[in-house]
Coordinates of C-alpha atoms and ligand atoms in Angstrom, one line a residue:
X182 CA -36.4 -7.5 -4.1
X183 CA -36.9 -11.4 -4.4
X184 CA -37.7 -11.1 -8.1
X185 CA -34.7 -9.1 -9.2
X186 CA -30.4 -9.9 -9.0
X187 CA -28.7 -6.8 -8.2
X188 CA -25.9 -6.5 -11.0
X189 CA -23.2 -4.1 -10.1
X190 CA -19.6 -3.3 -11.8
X191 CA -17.5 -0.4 -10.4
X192 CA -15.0 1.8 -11.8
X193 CA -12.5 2.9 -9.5
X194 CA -10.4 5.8 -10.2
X195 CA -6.9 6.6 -8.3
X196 CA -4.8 9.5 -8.0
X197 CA -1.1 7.5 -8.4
X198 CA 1.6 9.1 -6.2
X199 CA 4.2 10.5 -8.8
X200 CA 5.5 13.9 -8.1
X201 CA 4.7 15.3 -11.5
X202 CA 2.0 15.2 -13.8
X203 CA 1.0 12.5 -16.6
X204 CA 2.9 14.1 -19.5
X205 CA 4.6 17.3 -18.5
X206 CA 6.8 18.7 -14.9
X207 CA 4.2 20.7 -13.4
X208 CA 3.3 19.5 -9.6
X209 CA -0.4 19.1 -8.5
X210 CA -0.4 20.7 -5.1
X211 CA -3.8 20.2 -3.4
X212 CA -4.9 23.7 -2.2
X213 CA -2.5 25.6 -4.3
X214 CA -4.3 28.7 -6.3
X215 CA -6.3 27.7 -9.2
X216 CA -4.8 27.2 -12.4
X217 CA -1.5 27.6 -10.5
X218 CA -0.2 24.0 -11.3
X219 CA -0.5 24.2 -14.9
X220 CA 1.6 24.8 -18.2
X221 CA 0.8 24.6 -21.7
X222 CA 0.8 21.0 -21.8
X223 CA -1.4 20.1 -19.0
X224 CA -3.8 23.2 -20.4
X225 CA -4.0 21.1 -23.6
X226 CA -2.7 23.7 -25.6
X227 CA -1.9 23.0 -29.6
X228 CA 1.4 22.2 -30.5
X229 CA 2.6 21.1 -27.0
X230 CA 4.5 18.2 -26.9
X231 CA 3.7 16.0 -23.9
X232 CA 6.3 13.2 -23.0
X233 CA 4.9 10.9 -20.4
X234 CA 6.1 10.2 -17.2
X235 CA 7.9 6.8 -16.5
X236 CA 7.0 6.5 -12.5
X237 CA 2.9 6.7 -13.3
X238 CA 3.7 3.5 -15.7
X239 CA 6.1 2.0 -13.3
X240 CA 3.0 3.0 -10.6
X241 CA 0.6 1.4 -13.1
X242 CA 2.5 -1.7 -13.6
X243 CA 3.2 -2.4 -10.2
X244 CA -0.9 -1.9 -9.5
X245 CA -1.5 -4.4 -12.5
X246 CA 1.0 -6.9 -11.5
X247 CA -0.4 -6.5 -7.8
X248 CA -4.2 -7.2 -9.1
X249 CA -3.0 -10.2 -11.2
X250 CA -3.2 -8.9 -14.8
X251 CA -1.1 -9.6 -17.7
X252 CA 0.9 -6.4 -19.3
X253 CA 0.5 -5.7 -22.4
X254 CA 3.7 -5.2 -23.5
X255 CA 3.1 -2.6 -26.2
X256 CA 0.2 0.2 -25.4
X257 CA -1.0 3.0 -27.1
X258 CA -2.3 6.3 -26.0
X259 CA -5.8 7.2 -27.6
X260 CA -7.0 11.1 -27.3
X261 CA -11.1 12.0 -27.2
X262 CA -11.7 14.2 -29.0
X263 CA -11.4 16.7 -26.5
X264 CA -8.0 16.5 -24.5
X265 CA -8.0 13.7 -22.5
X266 CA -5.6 11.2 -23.7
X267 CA -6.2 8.0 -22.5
X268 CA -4.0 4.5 -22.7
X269 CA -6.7 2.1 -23.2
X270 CA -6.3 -1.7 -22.2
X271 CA -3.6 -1.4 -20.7
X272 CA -3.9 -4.4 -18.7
X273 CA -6.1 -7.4 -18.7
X274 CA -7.5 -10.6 -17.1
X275 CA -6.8 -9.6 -13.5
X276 CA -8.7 -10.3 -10.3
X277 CA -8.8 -8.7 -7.7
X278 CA -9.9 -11.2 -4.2
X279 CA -11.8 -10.2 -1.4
X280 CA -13.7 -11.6 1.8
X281 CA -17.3 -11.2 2.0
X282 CA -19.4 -12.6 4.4
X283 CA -17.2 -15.2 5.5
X284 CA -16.2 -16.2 1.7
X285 CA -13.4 -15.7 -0.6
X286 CA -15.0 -13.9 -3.5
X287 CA -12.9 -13.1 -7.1
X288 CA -14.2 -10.5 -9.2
X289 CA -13.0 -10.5 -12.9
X290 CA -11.2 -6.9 -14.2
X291 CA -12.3 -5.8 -17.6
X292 CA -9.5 -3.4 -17.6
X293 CA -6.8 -1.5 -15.5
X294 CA -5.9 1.9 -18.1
X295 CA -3.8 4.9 -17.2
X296 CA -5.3 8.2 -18.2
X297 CA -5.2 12.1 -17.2
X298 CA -7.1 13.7 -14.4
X299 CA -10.1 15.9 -15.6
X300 CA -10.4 19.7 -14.6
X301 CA -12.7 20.9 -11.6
X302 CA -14.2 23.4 -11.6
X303 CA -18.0 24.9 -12.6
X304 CA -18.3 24.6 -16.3
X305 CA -21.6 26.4 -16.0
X306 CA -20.3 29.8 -14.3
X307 CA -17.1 29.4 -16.7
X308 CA -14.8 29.0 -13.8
X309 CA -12.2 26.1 -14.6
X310 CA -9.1 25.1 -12.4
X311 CA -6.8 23.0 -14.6
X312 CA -4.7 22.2 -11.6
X313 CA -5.8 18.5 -11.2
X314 CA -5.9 18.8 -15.2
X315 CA -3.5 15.4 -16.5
X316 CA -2.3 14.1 -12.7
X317 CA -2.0 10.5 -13.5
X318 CA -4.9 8.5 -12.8
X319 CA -5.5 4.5 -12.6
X320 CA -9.0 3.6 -13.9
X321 CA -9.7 0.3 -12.8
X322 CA -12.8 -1.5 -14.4
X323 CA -14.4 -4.4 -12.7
X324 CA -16.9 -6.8 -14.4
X325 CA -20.1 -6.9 -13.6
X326 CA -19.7 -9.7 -11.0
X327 CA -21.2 -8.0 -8.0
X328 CA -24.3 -8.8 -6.5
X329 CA -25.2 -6.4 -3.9
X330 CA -24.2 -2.9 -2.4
X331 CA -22.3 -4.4 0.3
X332 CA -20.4 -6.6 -1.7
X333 CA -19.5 -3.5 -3.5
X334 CA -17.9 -1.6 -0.5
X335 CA -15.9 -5.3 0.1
X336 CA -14.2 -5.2 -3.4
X337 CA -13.5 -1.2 -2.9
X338 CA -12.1 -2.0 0.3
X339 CA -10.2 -4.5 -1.3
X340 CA -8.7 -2.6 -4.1
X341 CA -7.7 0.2 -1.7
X342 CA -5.7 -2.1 0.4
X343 CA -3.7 -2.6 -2.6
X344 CA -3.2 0.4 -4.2
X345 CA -0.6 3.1 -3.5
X346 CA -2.5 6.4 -4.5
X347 CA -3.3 9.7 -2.8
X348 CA -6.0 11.5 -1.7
X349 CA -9.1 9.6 -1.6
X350 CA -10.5 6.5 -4.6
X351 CA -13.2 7.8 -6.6
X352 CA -15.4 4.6 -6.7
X353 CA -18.3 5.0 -9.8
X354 CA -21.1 1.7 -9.5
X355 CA -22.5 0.8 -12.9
X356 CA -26.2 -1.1 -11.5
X357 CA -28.5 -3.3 -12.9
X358 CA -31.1 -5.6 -12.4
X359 CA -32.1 -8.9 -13.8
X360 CA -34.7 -11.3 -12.9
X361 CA -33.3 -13.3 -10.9
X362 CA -32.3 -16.5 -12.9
X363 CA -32.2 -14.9 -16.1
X364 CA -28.7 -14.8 -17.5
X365 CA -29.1 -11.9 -19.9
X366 CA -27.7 -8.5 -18.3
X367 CA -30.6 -5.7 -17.9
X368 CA -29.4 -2.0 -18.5
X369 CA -28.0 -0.3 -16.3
X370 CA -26.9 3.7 -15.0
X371 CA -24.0 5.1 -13.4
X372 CA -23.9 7.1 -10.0
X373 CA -21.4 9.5 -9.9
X374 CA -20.6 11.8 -6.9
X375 CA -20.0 9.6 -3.5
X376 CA -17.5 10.9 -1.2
X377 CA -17.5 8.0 1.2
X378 CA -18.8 4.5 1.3
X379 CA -21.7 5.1 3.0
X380 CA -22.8 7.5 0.3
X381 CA -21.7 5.1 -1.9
X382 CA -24.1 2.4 -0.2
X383 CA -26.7 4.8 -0.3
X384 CA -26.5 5.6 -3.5
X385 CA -27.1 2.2 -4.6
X386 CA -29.9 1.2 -2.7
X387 CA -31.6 4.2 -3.8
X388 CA -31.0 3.4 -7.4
X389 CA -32.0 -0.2 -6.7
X390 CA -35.0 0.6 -5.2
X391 CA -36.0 3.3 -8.5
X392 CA -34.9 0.7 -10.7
X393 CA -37.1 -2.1 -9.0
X394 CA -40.0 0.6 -9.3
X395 CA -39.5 1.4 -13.4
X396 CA -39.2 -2.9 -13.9
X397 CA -42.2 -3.0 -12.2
X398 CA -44.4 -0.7 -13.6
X399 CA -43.5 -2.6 -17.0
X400 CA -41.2 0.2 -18.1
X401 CA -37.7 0.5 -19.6
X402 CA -34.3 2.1 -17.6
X403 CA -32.7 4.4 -19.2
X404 CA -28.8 3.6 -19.8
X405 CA -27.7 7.0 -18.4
X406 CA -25.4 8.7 -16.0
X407 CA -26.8 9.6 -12.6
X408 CA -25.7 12.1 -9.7
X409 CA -26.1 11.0 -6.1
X410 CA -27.5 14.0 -3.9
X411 CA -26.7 13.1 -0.5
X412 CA -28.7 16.0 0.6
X413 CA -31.9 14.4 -0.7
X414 CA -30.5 10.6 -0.6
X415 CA -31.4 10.3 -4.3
X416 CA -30.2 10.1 -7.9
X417 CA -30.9 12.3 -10.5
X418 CA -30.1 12.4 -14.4
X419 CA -26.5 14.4 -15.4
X420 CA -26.2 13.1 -18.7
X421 CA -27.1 10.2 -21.4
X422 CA -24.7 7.8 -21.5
X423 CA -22.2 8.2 -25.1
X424 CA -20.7 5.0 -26.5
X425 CA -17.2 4.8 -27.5
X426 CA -18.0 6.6 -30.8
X427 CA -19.3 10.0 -29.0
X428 CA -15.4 10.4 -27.8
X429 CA -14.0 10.2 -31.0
X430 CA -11.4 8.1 -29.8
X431 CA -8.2 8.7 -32.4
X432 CA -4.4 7.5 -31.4
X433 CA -2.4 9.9 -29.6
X434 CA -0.1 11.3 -32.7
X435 CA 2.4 12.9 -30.3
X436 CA 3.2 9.9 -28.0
X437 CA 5.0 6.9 -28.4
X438 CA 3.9 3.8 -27.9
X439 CA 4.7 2.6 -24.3
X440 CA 7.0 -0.4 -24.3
X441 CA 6.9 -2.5 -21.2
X442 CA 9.7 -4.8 -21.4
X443 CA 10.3 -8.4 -19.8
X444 CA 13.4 -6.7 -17.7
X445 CA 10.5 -3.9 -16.1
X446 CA 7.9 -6.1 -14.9
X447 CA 10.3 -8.6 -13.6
X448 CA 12.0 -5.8 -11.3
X449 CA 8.6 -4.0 -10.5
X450 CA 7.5 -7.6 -9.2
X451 CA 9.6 -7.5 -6.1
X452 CA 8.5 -3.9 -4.9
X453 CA 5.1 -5.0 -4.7
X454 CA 3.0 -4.3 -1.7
X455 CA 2.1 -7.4 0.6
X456 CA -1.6 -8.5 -0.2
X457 CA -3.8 -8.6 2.8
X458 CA -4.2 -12.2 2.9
X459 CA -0.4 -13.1 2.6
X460 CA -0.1 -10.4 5.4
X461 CA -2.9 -11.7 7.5
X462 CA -1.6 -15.3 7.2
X463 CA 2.3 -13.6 8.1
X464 CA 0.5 -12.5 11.5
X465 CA -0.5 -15.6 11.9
X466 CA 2.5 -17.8 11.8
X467 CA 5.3 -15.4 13.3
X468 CA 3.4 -13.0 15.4
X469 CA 1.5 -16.4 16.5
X470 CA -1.8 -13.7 16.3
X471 CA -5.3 -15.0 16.4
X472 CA -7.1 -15.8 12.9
X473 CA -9.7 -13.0 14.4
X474 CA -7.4 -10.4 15.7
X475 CA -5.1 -10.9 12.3
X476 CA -8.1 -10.1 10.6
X477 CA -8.9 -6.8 12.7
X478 CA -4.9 -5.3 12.4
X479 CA -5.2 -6.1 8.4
X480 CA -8.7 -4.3 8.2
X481 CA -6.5 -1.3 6.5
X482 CA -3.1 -1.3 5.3
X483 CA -2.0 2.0 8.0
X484 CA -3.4 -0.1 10.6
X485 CA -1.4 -3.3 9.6
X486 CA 1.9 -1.2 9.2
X487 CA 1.4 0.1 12.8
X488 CA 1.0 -3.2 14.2
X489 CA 4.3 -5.0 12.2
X490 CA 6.0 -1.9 13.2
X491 CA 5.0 -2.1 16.4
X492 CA 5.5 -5.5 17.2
X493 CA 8.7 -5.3 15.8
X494 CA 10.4 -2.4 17.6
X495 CA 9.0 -4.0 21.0
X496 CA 9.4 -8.1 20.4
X497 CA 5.9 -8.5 22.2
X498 CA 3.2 -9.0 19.0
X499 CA 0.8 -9.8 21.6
X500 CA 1.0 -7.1 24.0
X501 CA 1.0 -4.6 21.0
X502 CA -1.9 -6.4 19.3
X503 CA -4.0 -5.8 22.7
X504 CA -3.0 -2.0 22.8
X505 CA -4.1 -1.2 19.7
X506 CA -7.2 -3.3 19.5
X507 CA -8.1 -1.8 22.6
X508 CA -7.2 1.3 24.1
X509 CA -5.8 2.9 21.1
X510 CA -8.7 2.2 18.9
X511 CA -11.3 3.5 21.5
X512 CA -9.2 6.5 21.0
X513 CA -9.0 6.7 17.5
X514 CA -13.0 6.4 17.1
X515 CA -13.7 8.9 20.2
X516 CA -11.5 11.1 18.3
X517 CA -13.3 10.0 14.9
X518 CA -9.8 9.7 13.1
X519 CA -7.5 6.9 11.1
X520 CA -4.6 5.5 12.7
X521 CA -2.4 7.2 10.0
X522 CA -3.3 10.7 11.4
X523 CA -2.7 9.9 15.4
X524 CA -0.3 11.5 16.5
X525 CA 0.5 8.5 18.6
X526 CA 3.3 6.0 16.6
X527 CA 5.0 2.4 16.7
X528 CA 7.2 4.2 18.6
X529 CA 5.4 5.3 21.4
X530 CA 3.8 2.0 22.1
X531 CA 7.0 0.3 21.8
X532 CA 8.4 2.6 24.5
X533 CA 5.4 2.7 26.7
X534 CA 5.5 -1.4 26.6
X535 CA 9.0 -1.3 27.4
X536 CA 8.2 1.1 30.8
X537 CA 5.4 -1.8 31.6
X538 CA 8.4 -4.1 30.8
X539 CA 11.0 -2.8 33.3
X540 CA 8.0 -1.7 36.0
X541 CA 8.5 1.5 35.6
X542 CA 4.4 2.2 35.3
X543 CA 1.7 0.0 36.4
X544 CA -0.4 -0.8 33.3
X545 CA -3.1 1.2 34.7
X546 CA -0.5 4.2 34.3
X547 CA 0.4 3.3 31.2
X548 CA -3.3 3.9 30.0
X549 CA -3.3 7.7 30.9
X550 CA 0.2 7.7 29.8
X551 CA -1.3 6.9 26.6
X552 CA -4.4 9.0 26.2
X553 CA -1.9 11.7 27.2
X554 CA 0.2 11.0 24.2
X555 CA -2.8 10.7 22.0
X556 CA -3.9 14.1 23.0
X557 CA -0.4 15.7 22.4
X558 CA 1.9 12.9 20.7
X559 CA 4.7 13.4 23.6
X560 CA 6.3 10.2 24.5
X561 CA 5.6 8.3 27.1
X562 CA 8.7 8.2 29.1
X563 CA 8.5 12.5 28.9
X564 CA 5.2 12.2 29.7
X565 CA 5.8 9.8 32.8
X566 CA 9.3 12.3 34.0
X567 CA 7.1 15.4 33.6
X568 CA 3.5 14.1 35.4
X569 CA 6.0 11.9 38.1
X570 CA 4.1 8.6 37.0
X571 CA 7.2 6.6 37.7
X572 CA 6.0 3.4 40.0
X573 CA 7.5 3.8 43.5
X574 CA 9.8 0.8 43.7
X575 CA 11.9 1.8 46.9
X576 CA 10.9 -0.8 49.4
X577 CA 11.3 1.2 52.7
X578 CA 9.1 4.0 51.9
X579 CA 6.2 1.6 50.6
X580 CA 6.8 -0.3 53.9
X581 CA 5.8 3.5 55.5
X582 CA 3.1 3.8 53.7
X583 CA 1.7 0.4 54.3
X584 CA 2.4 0.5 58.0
X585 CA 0.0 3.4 58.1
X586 CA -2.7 1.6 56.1
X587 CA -2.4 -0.9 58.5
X588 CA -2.9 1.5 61.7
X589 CA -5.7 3.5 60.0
X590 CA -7.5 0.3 59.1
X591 CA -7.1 -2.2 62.2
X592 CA -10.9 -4.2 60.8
X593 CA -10.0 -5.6 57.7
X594 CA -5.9 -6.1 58.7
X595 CA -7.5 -8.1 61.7
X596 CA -9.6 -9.8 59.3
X597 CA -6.8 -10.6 57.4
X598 CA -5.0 -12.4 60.8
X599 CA -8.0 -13.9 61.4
X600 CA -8.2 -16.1 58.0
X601 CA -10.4 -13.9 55.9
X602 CA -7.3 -13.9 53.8
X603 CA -9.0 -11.7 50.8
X604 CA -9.4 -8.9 53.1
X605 CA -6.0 -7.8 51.9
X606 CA -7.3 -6.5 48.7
X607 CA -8.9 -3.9 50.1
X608 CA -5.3 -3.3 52.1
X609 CA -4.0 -3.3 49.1
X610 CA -6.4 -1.0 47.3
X611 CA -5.7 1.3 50.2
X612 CA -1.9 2.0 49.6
X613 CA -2.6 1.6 45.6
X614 CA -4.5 4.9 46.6
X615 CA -2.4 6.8 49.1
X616 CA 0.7 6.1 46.3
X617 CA -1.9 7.4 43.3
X618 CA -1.6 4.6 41.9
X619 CA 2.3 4.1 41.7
X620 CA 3.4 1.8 44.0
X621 CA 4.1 -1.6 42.8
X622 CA 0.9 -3.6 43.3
X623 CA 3.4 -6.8 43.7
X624 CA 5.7 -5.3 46.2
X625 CA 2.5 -3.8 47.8
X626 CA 1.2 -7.3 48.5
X627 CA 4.6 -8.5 49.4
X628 CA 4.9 -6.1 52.2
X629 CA 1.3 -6.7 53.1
X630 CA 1.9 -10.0 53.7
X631 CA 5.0 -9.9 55.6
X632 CA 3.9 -6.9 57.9
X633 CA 0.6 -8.4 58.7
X634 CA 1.6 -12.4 59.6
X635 CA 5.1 -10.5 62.0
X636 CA 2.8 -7.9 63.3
Ligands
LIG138 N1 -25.6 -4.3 -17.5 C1 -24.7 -4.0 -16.6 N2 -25.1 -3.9 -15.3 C2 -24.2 -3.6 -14.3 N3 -22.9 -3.2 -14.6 C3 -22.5 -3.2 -15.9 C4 -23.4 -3.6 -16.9 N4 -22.7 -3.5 -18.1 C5 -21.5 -3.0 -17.8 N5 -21.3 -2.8 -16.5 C6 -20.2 -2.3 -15.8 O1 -20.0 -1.0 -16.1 C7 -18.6 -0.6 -16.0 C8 -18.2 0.1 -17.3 O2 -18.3 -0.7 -18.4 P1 -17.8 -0.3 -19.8 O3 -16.3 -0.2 -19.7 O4 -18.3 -1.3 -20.7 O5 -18.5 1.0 -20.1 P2 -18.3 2.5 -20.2 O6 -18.8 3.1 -18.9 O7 -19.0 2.9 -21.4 O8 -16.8 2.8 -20.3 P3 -16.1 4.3 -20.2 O9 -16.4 4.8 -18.9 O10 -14.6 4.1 -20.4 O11 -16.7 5.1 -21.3 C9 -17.9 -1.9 -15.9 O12 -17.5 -2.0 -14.5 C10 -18.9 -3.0 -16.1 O13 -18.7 -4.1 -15.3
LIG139 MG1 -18.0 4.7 -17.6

């Protein structure tokens, strides 16, 4: 690969969260029956009159505001030929900033455009569900300003952060190579059909790779579209690529044009989601957390919600921070889930930092307390009530229980008198045990120490 520049630019399409469609009422409900979210606008019937919807603009601004772009204050609708209207350059000149090994990189936007959902469905066995059919959708085009597969995945990541959307991005690499040096682009395909990131990654190595082999052998790349099998790990050929001129683009008689005033984008500039960075560098100064752990509670935006949240229901940033880095995330990836769908929330690690707080549980505890409320989302103070964690506070009857360590274990206590002073950790271990683990270790030693110099 030392003779070729990898030359990658991504589309990225989003699902926005409005509660109707693009230009008519009906609802897409994932799951629902096929073709049972549709009417005759969404089915593209003639003579329907679509209207569009003002939250998927409002979404749309806020997403182009967000990724640094200039509104256009006027746009248009355009239809292909076939039924898929879509509202080209919508917004321009953005940039979208990322870290990547260690850097801050800025990739260029060619476009952010607002455009209708297509059908799914198997065309070939004449099955169609129009359900998805015109659910708004964000198509966000990058330049091609990417230089390797990974650095891909570190702009998706990036965009994700900032978008609000649903269900899951649809991320589409355009992939090239150029000798390296040269400053002329070579041509390049399309992958289609990644679920996740790692397909996505695989994807584009494969297609490096065949794309290394055809430069080599002194022969041309076709500019087409590929589909990634990840059965087989490779690409193969779905279509030729059309130019704008195969859609037939013609202006969208039916629509008006979409004027976004001065008054709109200044109050959608407000709502606008924190950025990673600012939120990072928020950790930073008023949680006082480490540039490291900032950066692992603002790897996703759930994750980064549940820590603020967190730390600000309990007033202890730190302790929080050291919960979730740890213990919780151990659970999350035993459990091979996000932190958005644990049943565990802010507010059960506030409360189980506040029994910690008022030694009510030993920190020890408080770890089974919360695999326990992973497992069934109970909180922790129910869960300490119902499994009688509560720490044993009552002086007298720890002073029992130590007296009878003492008898059972006459060696080490007369170690202990004798000046081998750390033989009272195994003392201690010895009540810690008889308790279960719920007298105070503090008071434990306490009493230790008084019982043992009197005796
Ligand atoms: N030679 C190239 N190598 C790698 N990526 C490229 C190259 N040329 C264009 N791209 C990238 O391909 C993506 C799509 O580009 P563009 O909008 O020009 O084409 P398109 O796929 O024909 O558009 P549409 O999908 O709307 O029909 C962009 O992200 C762009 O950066
Ligand atoms: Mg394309």
């Amino acid at each position: 690969m030392e003779k070729y520049e990898i030359v990658i630019g991504l589309e990225i399409h989003a699902e926005l969260c409005t509660e109707s469609k693009l230009f008519c009422n009906c609802a897409y409900i994932f799951g629902a029956l096929a073709n049972d979210c549709t009417c005759p606008i969404c089915l593209g019937m003639p003579g329907t009159l679509p209207v569009i919807n003002r939250r998927a603009v409002e979404f749309s601004v806020r997403a182009g505001l967000a990724m640094g772009c200039e509104i256009t204050p006027s746009s248009k609708f355009d239809r292909k030929n076939y039924f898929y209207p879509d509202l080209p350059k919508n917004y321009q000149n953005g940039q979208v900033s990322f870290e990547f090994e260690g850097e801050l990189r800025t990739v260029a936007l060619r476009r952010i455009h607002l455009e209708e959902d297509a059908v799914t469905g198997d065309p070939t066995r004449s099955f169609m569900d129009f359900n998805r059919a015109g659910v708004p959708l964000l198509e966000i085009v990058s330049e091609p300003e990417l230089h390797s597969p990974e650095e891909a995945i570190a702009y998706c990541r990036a965009v994700k952060e900032i978008l609000e959307y649903k269900g899951s991005l649809r991320c589409e690499p355009n992939l090239s190579l150029r000798p390296k040096g040269s400053k002329e682009l070579g041509t390049r395909t399309e992958i289609k059909n990644k679920n996740s990131f790692q397909e996505l990654i695989d994807a584009m190595e494969y297609e490096v790779k065949r794309q290394a082999r055809i430069l080599d052998a002194g022969e041309e790349v076709v500019q087409e579209t590929l589909l990634f099998d990840a059965s087989t790990g490779k690409t193969v050929a779905m279509r030729g690529k059309e130019e704008a001129d195969d859609y037939r683009y013609f202006p969208e008689p039916d629509l008006v044009h979409v004027q976004i005033s001065d008054e709109w984008i200044e109050e959608s500039q407000p709502t606008l989601p924190e950025l990673p960075a600012a939120r990072r560098k928020r950790f930073i100064s008023d949680y006082d957390i480490s540039p490291d752990n900032a950066e692992f509670l603002t790897n996703t935006r759930p994750l980064a919600e549940f820590f603020d949240e967190a730390a600000r229901l309990s007033g202890e940033p730190t302790t929080c921070a050291n919960w979730i880095m740890g213990d919780l995330t151990r659970l999350l990836n035993t459990a091979e889930i996000e932190i958005q769908d644990a049943k565990v929330t802010p507010a059960h690690l506030n409360e189980l930092i506040q029994l910690i707080g008022d030694a009510t549980i030993s920190g020890k505890i408080a770890k089974s307390v919360l695999d326990d409320a992973f497992e069934t989302g109970k909180m922790p103070k129910q869960i300490v009530s119902e499994k009688g964690l509560a720490q044993i506070t009552d002086t007298s009857e720890i002073e029992t229980i130590v007296l009878q360590v003492v008898e059972e274990n006459p060696g080490p206590a007369q170690d202990y008198r004798d000046g081998t002073k750390k033989a009272i950790g195994f003392l201690v271990g010895q009540v810690m045990r008889a308790t279960r683990g719920k007298a105070n270790p503090q008071l434990v030693n306490e009493i230790l120490t008084r019982v043992l110099s009197t005796d």
